[in-house]
CSV table of C-alpha atoms in Angstrom, one decimal:
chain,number,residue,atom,x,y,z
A,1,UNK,CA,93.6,62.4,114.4
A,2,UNK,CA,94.8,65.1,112.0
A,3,UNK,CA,94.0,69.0,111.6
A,4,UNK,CA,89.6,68.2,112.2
A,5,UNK,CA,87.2,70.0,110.5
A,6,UNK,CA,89.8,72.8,109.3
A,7,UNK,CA,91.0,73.6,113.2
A,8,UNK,CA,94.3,73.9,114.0
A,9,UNK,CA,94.8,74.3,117.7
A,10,UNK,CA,92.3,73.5,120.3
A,11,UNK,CA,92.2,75.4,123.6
A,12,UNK,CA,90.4,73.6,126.6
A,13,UNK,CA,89.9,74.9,129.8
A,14,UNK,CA,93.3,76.4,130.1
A,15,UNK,CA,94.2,77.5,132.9
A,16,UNK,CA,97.6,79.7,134.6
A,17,UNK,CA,97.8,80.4,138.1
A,18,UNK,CA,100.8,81.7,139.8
A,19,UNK,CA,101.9,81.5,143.5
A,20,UNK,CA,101.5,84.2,145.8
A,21,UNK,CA,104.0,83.8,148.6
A,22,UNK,CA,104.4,85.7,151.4
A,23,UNK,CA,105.2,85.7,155.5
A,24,UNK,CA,108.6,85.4,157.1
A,25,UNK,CA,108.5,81.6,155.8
A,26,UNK,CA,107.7,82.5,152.5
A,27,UNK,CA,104.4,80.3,152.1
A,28,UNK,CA,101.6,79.9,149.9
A,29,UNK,CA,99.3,82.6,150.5
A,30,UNK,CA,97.2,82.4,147.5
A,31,UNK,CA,97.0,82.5,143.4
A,32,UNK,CA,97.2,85.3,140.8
A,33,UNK,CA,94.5,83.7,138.2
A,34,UNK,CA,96.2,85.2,135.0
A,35,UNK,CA,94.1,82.7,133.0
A,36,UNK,CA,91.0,80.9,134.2
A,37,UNK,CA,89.4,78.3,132.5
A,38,UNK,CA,89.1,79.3,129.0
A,39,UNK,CA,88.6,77.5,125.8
A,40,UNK,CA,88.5,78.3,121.9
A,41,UNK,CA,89.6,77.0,118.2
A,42,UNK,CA,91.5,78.5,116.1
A,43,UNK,CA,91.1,77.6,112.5
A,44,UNK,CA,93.6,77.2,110.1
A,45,UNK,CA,94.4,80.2,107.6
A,46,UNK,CA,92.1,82.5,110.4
A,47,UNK,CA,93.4,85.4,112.6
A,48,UNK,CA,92.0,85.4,115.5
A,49,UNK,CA,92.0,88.4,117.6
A,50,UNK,CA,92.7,88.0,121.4
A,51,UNK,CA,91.4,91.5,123.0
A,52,UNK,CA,90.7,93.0,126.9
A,53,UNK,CA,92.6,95.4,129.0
A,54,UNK,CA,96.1,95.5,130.2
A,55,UNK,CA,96.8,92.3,133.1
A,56,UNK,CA,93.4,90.4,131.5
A,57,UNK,CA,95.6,87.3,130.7
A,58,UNK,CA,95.7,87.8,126.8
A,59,UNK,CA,99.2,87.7,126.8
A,60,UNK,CA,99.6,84.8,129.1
A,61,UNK,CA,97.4,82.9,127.1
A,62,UNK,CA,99.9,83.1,124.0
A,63,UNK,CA,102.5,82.5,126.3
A,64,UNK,CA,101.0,78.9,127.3
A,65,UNK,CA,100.2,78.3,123.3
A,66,UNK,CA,103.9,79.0,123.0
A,67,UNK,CA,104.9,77.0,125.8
A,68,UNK,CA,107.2,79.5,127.1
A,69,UNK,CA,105.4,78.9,130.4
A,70,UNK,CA,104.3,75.4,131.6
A,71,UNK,CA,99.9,75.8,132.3
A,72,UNK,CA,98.8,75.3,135.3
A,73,UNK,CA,95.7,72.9,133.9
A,74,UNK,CA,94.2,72.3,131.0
A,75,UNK,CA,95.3,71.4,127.4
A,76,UNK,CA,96.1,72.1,124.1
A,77,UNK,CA,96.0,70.1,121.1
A,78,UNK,CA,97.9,70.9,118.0
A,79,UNK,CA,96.3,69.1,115.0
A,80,UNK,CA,98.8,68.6,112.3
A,81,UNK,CA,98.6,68.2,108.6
A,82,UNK,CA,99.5,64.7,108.8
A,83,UNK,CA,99.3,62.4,112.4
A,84,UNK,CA,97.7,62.4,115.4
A,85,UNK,CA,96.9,65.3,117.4
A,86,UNK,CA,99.3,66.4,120.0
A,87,UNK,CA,98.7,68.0,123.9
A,88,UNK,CA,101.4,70.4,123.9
A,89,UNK,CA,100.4,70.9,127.8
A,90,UNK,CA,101.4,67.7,128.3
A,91,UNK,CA,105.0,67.4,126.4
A,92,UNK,CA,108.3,68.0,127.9
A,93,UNK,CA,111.1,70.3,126.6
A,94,UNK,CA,112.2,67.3,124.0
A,95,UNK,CA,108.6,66.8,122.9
A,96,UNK,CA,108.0,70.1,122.4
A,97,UNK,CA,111.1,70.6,119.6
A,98,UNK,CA,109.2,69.5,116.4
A,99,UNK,CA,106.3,71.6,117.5
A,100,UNK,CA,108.1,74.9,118.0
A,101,UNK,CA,108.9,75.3,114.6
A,102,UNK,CA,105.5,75.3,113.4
A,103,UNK,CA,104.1,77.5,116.3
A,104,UNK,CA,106.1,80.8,116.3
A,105,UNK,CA,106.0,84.4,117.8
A,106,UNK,CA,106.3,88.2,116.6
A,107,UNK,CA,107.0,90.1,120.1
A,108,UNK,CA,105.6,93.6,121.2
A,109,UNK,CA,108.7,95.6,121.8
A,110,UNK,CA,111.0,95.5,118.4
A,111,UNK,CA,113.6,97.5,120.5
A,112,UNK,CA,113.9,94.7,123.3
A,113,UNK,CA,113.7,91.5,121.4
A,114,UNK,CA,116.6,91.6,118.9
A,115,UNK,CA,119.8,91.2,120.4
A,116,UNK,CA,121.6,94.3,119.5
A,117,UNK,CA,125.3,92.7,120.1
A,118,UNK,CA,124.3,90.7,116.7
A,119,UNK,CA,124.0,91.3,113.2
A,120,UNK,CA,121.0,90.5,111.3
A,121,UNK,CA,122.0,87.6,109.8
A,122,UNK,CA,122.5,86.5,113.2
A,123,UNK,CA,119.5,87.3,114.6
A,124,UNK,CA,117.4,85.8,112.0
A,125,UNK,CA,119.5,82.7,111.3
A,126,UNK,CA,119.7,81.3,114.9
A,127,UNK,CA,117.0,79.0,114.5
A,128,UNK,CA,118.2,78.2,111.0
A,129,UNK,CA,120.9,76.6,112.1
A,130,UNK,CA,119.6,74.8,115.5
A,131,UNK,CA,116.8,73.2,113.9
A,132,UNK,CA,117.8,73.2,110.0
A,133,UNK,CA,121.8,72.5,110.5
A,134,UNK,CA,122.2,75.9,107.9
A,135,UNK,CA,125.6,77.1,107.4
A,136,UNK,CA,127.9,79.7,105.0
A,137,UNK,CA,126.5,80.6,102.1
A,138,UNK,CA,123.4,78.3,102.5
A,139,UNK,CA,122.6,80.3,105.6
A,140,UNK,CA,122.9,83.7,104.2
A,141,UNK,CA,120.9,82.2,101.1
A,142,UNK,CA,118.0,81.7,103.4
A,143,UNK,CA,118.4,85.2,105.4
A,144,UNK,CA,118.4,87.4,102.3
A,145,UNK,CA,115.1,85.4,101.5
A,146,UNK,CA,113.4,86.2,104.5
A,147,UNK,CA,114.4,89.5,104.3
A,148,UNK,CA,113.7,89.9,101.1
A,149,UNK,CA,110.0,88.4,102.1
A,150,UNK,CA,109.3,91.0,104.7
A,151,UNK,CA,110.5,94.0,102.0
A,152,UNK,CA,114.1,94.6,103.6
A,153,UNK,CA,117.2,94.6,101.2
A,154,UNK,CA,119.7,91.5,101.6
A,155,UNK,CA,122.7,93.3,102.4
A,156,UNK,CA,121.1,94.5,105.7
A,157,UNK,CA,122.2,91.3,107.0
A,158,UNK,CA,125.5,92.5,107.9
A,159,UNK,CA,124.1,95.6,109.9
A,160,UNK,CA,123.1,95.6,113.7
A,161,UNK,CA,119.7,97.0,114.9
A,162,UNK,CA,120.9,100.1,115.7
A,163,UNK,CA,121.1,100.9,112.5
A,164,UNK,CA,117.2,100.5,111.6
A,165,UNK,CA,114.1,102.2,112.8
A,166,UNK,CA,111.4,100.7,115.0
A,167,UNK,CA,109.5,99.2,111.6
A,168,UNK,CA,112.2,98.1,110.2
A,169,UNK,CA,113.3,96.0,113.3
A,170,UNK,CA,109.6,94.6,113.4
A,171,UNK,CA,110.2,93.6,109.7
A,172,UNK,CA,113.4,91.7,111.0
A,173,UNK,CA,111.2,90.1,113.8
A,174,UNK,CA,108.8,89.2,111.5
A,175,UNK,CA,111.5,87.1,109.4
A,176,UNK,CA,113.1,85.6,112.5
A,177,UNK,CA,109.5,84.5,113.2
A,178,UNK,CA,108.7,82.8,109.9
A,179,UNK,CA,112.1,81.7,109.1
A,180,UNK,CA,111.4,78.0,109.6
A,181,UNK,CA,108.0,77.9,107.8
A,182,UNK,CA,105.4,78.0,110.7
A,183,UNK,CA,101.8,77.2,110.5
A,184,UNK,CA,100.7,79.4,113.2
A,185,UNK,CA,102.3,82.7,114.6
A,186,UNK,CA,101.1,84.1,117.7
A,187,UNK,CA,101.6,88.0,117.3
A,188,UNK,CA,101.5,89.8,121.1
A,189,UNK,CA,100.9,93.7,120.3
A,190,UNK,CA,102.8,93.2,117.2
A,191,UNK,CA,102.4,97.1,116.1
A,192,UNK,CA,101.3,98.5,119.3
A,193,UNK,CA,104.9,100.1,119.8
A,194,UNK,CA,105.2,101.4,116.1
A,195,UNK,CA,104.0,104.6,114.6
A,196,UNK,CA,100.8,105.2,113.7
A,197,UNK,CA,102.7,106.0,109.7
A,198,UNK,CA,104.1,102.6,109.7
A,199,UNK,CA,101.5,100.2,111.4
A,200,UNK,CA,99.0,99.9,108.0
A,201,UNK,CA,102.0,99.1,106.7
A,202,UNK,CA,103.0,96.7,108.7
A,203,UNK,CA,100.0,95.1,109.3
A,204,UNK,CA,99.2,95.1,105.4
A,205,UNK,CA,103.1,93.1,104.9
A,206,UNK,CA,101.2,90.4,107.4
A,207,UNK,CA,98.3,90.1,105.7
A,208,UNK,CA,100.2,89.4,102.3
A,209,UNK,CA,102.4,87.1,104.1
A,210,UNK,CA,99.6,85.3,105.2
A,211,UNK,CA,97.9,84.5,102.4
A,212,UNK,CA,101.5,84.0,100.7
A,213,UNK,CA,102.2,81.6,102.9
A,214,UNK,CA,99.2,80.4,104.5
A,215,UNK,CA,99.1,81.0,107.9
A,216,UNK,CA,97.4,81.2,110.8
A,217,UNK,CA,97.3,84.2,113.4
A,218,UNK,CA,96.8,84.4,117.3
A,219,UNK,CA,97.0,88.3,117.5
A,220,UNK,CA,96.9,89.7,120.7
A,221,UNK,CA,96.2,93.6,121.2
A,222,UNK,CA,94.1,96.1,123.2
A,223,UNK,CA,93.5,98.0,120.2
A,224,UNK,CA,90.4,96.9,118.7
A,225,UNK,CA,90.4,99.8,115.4
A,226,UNK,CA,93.4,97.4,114.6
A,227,UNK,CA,91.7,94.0,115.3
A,228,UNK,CA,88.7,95.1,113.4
A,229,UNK,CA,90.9,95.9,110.4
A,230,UNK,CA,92.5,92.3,110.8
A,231,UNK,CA,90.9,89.7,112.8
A,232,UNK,CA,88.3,87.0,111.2
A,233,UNK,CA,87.1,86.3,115.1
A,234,UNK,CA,87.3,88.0,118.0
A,235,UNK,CA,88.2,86.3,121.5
A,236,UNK,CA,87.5,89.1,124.0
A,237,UNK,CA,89.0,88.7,127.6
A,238,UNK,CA,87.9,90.3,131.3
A,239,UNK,CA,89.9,89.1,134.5
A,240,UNK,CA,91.6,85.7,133.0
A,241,UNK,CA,88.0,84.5,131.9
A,242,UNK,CA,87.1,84.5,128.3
A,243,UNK,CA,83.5,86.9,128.2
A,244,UNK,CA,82.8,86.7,124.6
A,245,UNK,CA,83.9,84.7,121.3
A,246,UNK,CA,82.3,86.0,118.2
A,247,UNK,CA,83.2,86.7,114.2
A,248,UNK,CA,84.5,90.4,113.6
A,249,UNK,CA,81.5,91.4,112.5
A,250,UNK,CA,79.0,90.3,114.8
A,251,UNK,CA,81.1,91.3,117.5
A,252,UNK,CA,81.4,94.8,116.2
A,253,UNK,CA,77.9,95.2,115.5
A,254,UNK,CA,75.7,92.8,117.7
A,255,UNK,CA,77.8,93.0,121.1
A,256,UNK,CA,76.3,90.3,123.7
A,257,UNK,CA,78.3,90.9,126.3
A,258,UNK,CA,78.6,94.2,128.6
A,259,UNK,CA,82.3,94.7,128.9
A,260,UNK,CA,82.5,94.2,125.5
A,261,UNK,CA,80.0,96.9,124.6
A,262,UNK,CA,81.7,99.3,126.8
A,263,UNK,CA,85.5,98.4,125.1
A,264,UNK,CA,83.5,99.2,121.9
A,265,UNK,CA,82.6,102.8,123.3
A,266,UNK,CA,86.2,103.5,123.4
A,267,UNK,CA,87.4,103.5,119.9
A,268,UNK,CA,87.4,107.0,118.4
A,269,UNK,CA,84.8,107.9,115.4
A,270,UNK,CA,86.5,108.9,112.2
A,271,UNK,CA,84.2,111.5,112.0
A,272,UNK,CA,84.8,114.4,113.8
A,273,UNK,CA,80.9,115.3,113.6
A,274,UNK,CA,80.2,112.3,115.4
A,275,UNK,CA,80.1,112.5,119.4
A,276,UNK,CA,80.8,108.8,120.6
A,277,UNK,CA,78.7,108.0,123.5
A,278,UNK,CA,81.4,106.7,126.1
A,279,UNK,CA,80.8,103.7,128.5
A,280,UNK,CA,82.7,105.2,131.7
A,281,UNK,CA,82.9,101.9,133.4
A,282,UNK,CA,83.1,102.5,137.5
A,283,UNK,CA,85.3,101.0,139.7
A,284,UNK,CA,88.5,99.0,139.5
A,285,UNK,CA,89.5,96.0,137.5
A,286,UNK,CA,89.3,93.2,140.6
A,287,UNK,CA,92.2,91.7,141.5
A,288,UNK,CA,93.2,88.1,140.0
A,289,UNK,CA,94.1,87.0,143.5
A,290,UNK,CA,90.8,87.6,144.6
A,291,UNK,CA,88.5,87.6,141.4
A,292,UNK,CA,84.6,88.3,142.6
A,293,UNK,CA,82.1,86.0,143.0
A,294,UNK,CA,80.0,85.1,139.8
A,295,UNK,CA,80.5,86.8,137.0
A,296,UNK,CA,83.8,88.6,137.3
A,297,UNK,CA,82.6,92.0,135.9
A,298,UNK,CA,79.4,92.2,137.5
A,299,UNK,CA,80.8,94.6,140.2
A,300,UNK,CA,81.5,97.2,136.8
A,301,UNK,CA,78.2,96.0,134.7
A,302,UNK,CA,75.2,98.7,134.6
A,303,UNK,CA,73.2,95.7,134.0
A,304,UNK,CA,74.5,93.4,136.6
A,305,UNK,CA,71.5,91.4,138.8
A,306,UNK,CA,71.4,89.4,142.1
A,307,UNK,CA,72.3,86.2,139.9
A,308,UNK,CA,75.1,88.0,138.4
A,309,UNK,CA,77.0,88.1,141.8
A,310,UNK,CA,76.2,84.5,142.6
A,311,UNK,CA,76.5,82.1,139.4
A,312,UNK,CA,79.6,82.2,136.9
A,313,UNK,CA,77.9,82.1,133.7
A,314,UNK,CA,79.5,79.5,131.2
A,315,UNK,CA,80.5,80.5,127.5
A,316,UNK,CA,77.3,79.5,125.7
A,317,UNK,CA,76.5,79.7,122.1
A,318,UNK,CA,73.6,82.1,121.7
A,319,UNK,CA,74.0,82.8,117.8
A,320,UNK,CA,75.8,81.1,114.7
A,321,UNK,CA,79.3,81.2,116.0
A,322,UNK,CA,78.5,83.7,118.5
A,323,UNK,CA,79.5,82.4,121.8
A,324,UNK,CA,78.7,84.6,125.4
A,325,UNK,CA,79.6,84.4,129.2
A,326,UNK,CA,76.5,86.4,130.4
A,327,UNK,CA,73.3,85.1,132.1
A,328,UNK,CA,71.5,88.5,130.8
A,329,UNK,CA,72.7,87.9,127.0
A,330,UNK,CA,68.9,87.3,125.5
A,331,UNK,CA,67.8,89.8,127.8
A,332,UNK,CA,69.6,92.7,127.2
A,333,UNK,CA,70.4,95.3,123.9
A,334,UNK,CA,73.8,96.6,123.5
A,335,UNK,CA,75.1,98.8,121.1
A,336,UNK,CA,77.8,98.2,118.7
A,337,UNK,CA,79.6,99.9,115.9
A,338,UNK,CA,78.2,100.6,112.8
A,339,UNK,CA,79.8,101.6,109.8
């Protein structure tokens, strides 16, 4: 089976639990849950936006798409152009090769992810010659394209990243990232650490370069002004689970799901005239080593019922496209952002 029905990667019941080990033997004393049980599509030539608080399991989700990490159940199939489908949960390091140049990643810190011992046109054509065999002037053909691509002049190749701001180095990272033609990029708080003068830009270069060169985004952030500017879809994340899957609009306007009405009641009006009225959720995130019983957030949610505390509500559809993990979803009003 090739790419179905215009998806390109399938996510099903993925999940990523790590050891917890403790005692003077060092044994198994339980799991961190960083991601539990979650499933989604992403479609080719979509971004898809990945959101939820700091330790929700956004990041580790990407991770597992990457297959920088190994998940603990569940899989993932790649649906290719041309071919059968492939579990990447299932391949080993050799199986993965092929696949790792069509599924690449922008990272969060521009700072920390280039090697600053290196030169540019080391840093970018690594990966050229591992997986295309590049060399000499054929090499430094290809860098100065890529560079070129992501609005940085071709004699920067010989310069180390010292020697360029923090949105210039993301530029580089994103040139390392599509230097070997990927289908999908998994972007991880890709402007999060730049300033807010360069991050339209930034995010307008990968917006061109996706329509350019037609890919697909994961992009992962906390900041949901910049996933509403972005994102197609919205995949919104609460304690490893996924609570809400919905089109950037819908989500935006028509929350279904408490938590994701109250991350909505963070982002700041534009309007100084307006007040916002603020969601001051009470309590603690739970711990992923002991998640609560039910629905994870009902110990937070305003709303929350006996049933809430006793049943885990599954991710059901409840509009076109607009998918929910709340048993209280037809009952309930929430208020979005209009505008």
């Amino acid at each position: 089976m090739s790419e179905a029905n215009g998806t390109l990667l399938s996510v099903r019941n993925l999940s990523m639990f790590y050891p917890v080990r403790g005692g003077f033997l060092q044994g198994h004393r339980g799991e961190v849950r960083a991601v539990d049980d979650v499933s989604f599509d992403i479609q080719a030539g979509e971004t898809l936006g990945l959101v939820g608080e700091s330790g929700c399991g956004k990041t580790t989700t990407g991770r597992c798409i990457l297959r920088v990490v190994a998940p603990t159940a569940g899989e993932l199939w790649y649906h290719p152009r041309e071919g059968e489908s492939v579990d990447l949960a299932r391949l080993d390091t050799g199986g993965l090769l092929p696949w790792r140049q069509e599924i690449r990643m922008i990272f969060q810190d521009p700072f920390a992810s280039l090697n600053p011992r290196l030169p540019v046109l080391e840093i970018v054509g690594e990966c050229l010659k591992v997986n295309r065999g590049l060399r000499g002037s054929a090499l430094e053909e290809r860098v100065a394209e890529l560079l070129g691509l992501v609005g940085l002049r071709p004699e920067y190749m010989r310069r180390y990243p010292h020697a360029f701001s923090g949105g210039e180095r993301q530029r580089i990272g994103i040139a390392r990232a599509l230097a070997l033609n990927p289908r999908l990029v998994v972007a991880d708080e890709a402007v999060s650490a730049l300033d807010v003068s360069v991050r339209s830009q930034t995010l307008n270069l990968l917006q061109d370069l996706q329509n350019e060169m037609q890919l697909t985004y994961l992009f992962i952030s906390h900041d949901l002004s910049v996933i509403r500017y972005v994102c197609n879809r919205v995949a919104v994340m609460y304690v490893g689970k996924l609570v809400e899957l919905a089109d950037t609009r819908s989500l935006f306007l028509t929350p279904q799901h408490p938590y994701t009405e109250a991350l909505l009641s963070s982002v700041p009006k534009p309007d100084p005239r307006v007040r916002s009225q603020r969601i001051v959720l009470e309590g603690d995130v739970p711990d992923p080593s002991q998640p609560p019983s039910g629905c994870h957030f009902h110990p937070r949610c305003r709303y929350a019922v006996d049933r809430c505390a006793e049943e885990t509500p599954p991710l059901r559809e409840t509009a076109d496209g607009h998918h929910v993990a709340c048993h209280l979803a037809d009952e309930i009003e929430l208020v979005g952002i209009h505008g």
